[in-house]
XYZ file of C-alpha atoms in Angstrom:
204
model
C 15.865 -52.768 -124.860
C 18.125 -52.174 -122.322
C 22.018 -52.128 -122.229
C 24.331 -53.730 -119.853
C 26.953 -50.918 -118.841
C 29.597 -53.376 -119.853
C 28.204 -52.473 -123.755
C 27.425 -48.757 -123.014
C 31.328 -48.921 -121.922
C 32.274 -50.716 -124.761
C 30.044 -48.435 -127.041
C 31.697 -45.530 -125.145
C 35.456 -46.890 -126.113
C 34.496 -47.162 -129.950
C 33.125 -43.789 -130.465
C 36.432 -42.497 -129.056
C 38.552 -44.702 -131.232
C 36.598 -43.562 -133.815
C 36.959 -39.598 -133.277
C 40.558 -40.533 -133.669
C 40.937 -42.377 -136.495
C 38.324 -39.812 -138.641
C 40.127 -36.797 -137.082
C 43.724 -38.203 -137.775
C 42.040 -39.063 -141.286
C 40.755 -34.974 -141.232
C 41.278 -32.779 -144.697
C 39.865 -29.286 -143.549
C 38.422 -28.473 -140.307
C 34.673 -29.387 -141.707
C 35.628 -32.778 -142.384
C 36.530 -32.634 -138.404
C 33.177 -31.516 -137.178
C 31.922 -34.340 -139.476
C 33.595 -37.296 -138.136
C 32.710 -35.642 -134.493
C 29.458 -35.918 -135.464
C 28.861 -39.430 -136.377
C 31.083 -40.650 -133.718
C 28.647 -38.826 -131.516
C 25.531 -40.192 -132.397
C 27.800 -43.796 -131.965
C 28.251 -42.794 -128.399
C 24.401 -41.787 -127.954
C 22.903 -44.960 -129.168
C 25.310 -47.420 -129.873
C 24.729 -47.638 -133.521
C 26.423 -45.008 -136.492
C 24.346 -43.826 -139.755
C 26.807 -43.973 -142.429
C 26.536 -41.543 -145.045
C 24.444 -41.686 -148.341
C 24.762 -38.307 -149.455
C 24.129 -34.739 -149.443
C 20.762 -32.954 -150.027
C 20.287 -29.535 -150.058
C 22.376 -28.191 -152.568
C 21.312 -27.230 -156.031
C 21.127 -30.124 -158.289
C 20.507 -32.476 -155.007
C 17.216 -34.332 -154.482
C 16.281 -32.063 -152.585
C 17.037 -28.048 -152.578
C 17.778 -26.228 -149.557
C 18.757 -23.472 -147.344
C 21.334 -26.137 -145.963
C 22.718 -28.964 -146.406
C 23.038 -32.071 -144.720
C 24.109 -36.076 -144.860
C 21.391 -38.457 -145.264
C 21.963 -41.967 -143.714
C 22.578 -44.860 -146.400
C 19.618 -45.906 -148.191
C 17.439 -43.713 -147.476
C 15.714 -41.814 -149.900
C 15.090 -38.527 -150.596
C 12.631 -36.335 -152.556
C 11.475 -33.263 -153.334
C 7.444 -32.102 -152.430
C 5.332 -29.975 -154.012
C 2.065 -30.260 -152.407
C 1.699 -26.709 -149.695
C 1.381 -28.838 -146.391
C 2.183 -25.983 -144.184
C 3.023 -26.829 -140.159
C 3.554 -23.340 -138.243
C 5.006 -20.857 -139.714
C 6.947 -23.509 -142.082
C 6.190 -25.360 -145.113
C 7.308 -29.034 -146.105
C 9.485 -29.450 -148.753
C 11.693 -32.124 -148.635
C 10.827 -36.135 -147.301
C 13.573 -38.188 -146.898
C 12.314 -41.499 -146.942
C 13.324 -44.694 -144.447
C 11.583 -47.413 -145.813
C 14.126 -48.278 -147.911
C 16.738 -48.822 -144.986
C 13.755 -51.040 -143.334
C 12.771 -49.079 -140.738
C 9.141 -46.736 -140.802
C 9.387 -43.216 -141.219
C 10.480 -40.124 -142.572
C 13.038 -37.275 -141.755
C 11.236 -34.171 -143.249
C 12.646 -30.607 -143.879
C 10.383 -27.789 -143.813
C 11.150 -23.993 -144.935
C 10.099 -20.444 -144.255
C 10.272 -17.396 -145.778
C 12.792 -14.699 -144.110
C 11.722 -12.758 -141.366
C 12.933 -11.879 -137.762
C 12.028 -14.906 -136.191
C 14.580 -17.075 -134.455
C 15.473 -21.031 -134.389
C 13.507 -21.621 -131.463
C 9.871 -18.862 -132.168
C 10.009 -21.290 -134.839
C 10.479 -24.710 -133.790
C 7.739 -23.646 -130.704
C 5.377 -22.507 -133.229
C 5.725 -25.751 -135.507
C 5.507 -28.047 -132.493
C 2.566 -26.037 -131.341
C 0.653 -25.964 -134.711
C 1.295 -30.286 -134.656
C -2.444 -31.229 -132.712
C -1.598 -34.184 -130.332
C 1.794 -32.431 -129.253
C 2.961 -32.468 -125.363
C 5.526 -32.607 -123.373
C 8.166 -30.308 -125.534
C 11.340 -30.444 -123.940
C 13.987 -27.673 -125.702
C 17.150 -27.008 -125.725
C 19.832 -25.685 -128.426
C 22.772 -27.085 -131.022
C 25.920 -25.761 -131.988
C 26.647 -27.226 -135.114
C 29.388 -26.506 -137.319
C 28.759 -23.058 -137.037
C 25.535 -22.668 -137.289
C 23.451 -22.333 -133.336
C 20.490 -23.971 -133.561
C 16.901 -24.625 -131.608
C 16.578 -28.642 -130.936
C 13.123 -30.319 -129.371
C 11.376 -33.686 -127.917
C 7.931 -34.175 -127.719
C 5.620 -36.807 -126.902
C 2.725 -37.278 -130.201
C -0.951 -38.715 -129.662
C -3.741 -38.608 -131.210
C -7.234 -41.133 -131.938
C -5.587 -42.951 -134.599
C -2.189 -43.511 -132.248
C -2.539 -46.442 -129.894
C 0.209 -45.544 -127.493
C 1.995 -42.608 -127.266
C 5.021 -41.862 -129.515
C 7.928 -39.573 -129.619
C 8.814 -37.171 -131.815
C 11.572 -34.298 -131.982
C 12.434 -31.720 -134.801
C 15.493 -29.960 -134.747
C 15.557 -25.403 -136.399
C 17.761 -23.239 -137.632
C 17.550 -19.889 -139.573
C 18.991 -18.667 -142.870
C 18.957 -15.749 -144.570
C 16.297 -17.881 -146.713
C 14.382 -18.358 -144.081
C 13.983 -20.651 -141.207
C 14.207 -24.518 -141.657
C 13.259 -26.881 -139.603
C 14.415 -31.150 -139.775
C 11.429 -33.704 -138.350
C 11.828 -37.284 -137.412
C 8.696 -38.740 -136.377
C 7.799 -42.931 -137.224
C 5.401 -45.109 -137.220
C 5.966 -45.445 -132.882
C 8.145 -44.851 -130.440
C 10.665 -47.878 -131.087
C 10.881 -46.525 -134.831
C 11.130 -43.591 -134.235
C 14.914 -44.730 -131.702
C 16.185 -46.985 -134.211
C 15.739 -44.112 -136.704
C 17.742 -40.851 -134.065
C 21.263 -42.122 -135.703
C 20.342 -40.481 -138.844
C 18.498 -37.254 -137.798
C 22.057 -36.983 -135.307
C 23.488 -37.596 -138.786
C 21.427 -35.088 -140.690
C 21.703 -32.013 -137.626
C 26.086 -32.663 -136.836
C 26.582 -32.499 -140.693
C 24.518 -29.860 -141.192
C 26.116 -26.653 -143.010
C 23.789 -23.360 -144.711
């Protein structure tokens, strides 16, 4: 959907105000970083993914080498099935259906080794048959540096090629890949704020 310049400027102003308000209320540098991450998602997508809690810590729905916030109404569940892709194995699924979308934020974990985030992410994309036009970048969040990719996916069951994206970081326990798919590109784009919330609140 095309957005007019006026709406885009209003979105930027709202994001700027949000950063100022949240930063003013922040008590710790970590809280300030999370506020900026949420505001960044607002600027890029003109919508905000409100936090529905955090996963990754002991006792949470999915215990992982990292923690991050999931969007409001999204539900997380640990995965027991041994499904691997590249250097990582599926560990957690965060379902968007309760929030009205068709798709998942999936978390994949690996074993300790010498692989950096970019290597783990490239192996993940290469192992996904039907992935093409991959564009890699670097990102930083809360003191962590990772790799990110956007690509196009298609196969015989997909009528129109669709966008997908993922980010990866390395930890003492091994690499972690967080992937966002979706039924189609429209659903994918609608879920990007939740993905950006996860990336922006990421902590090792």
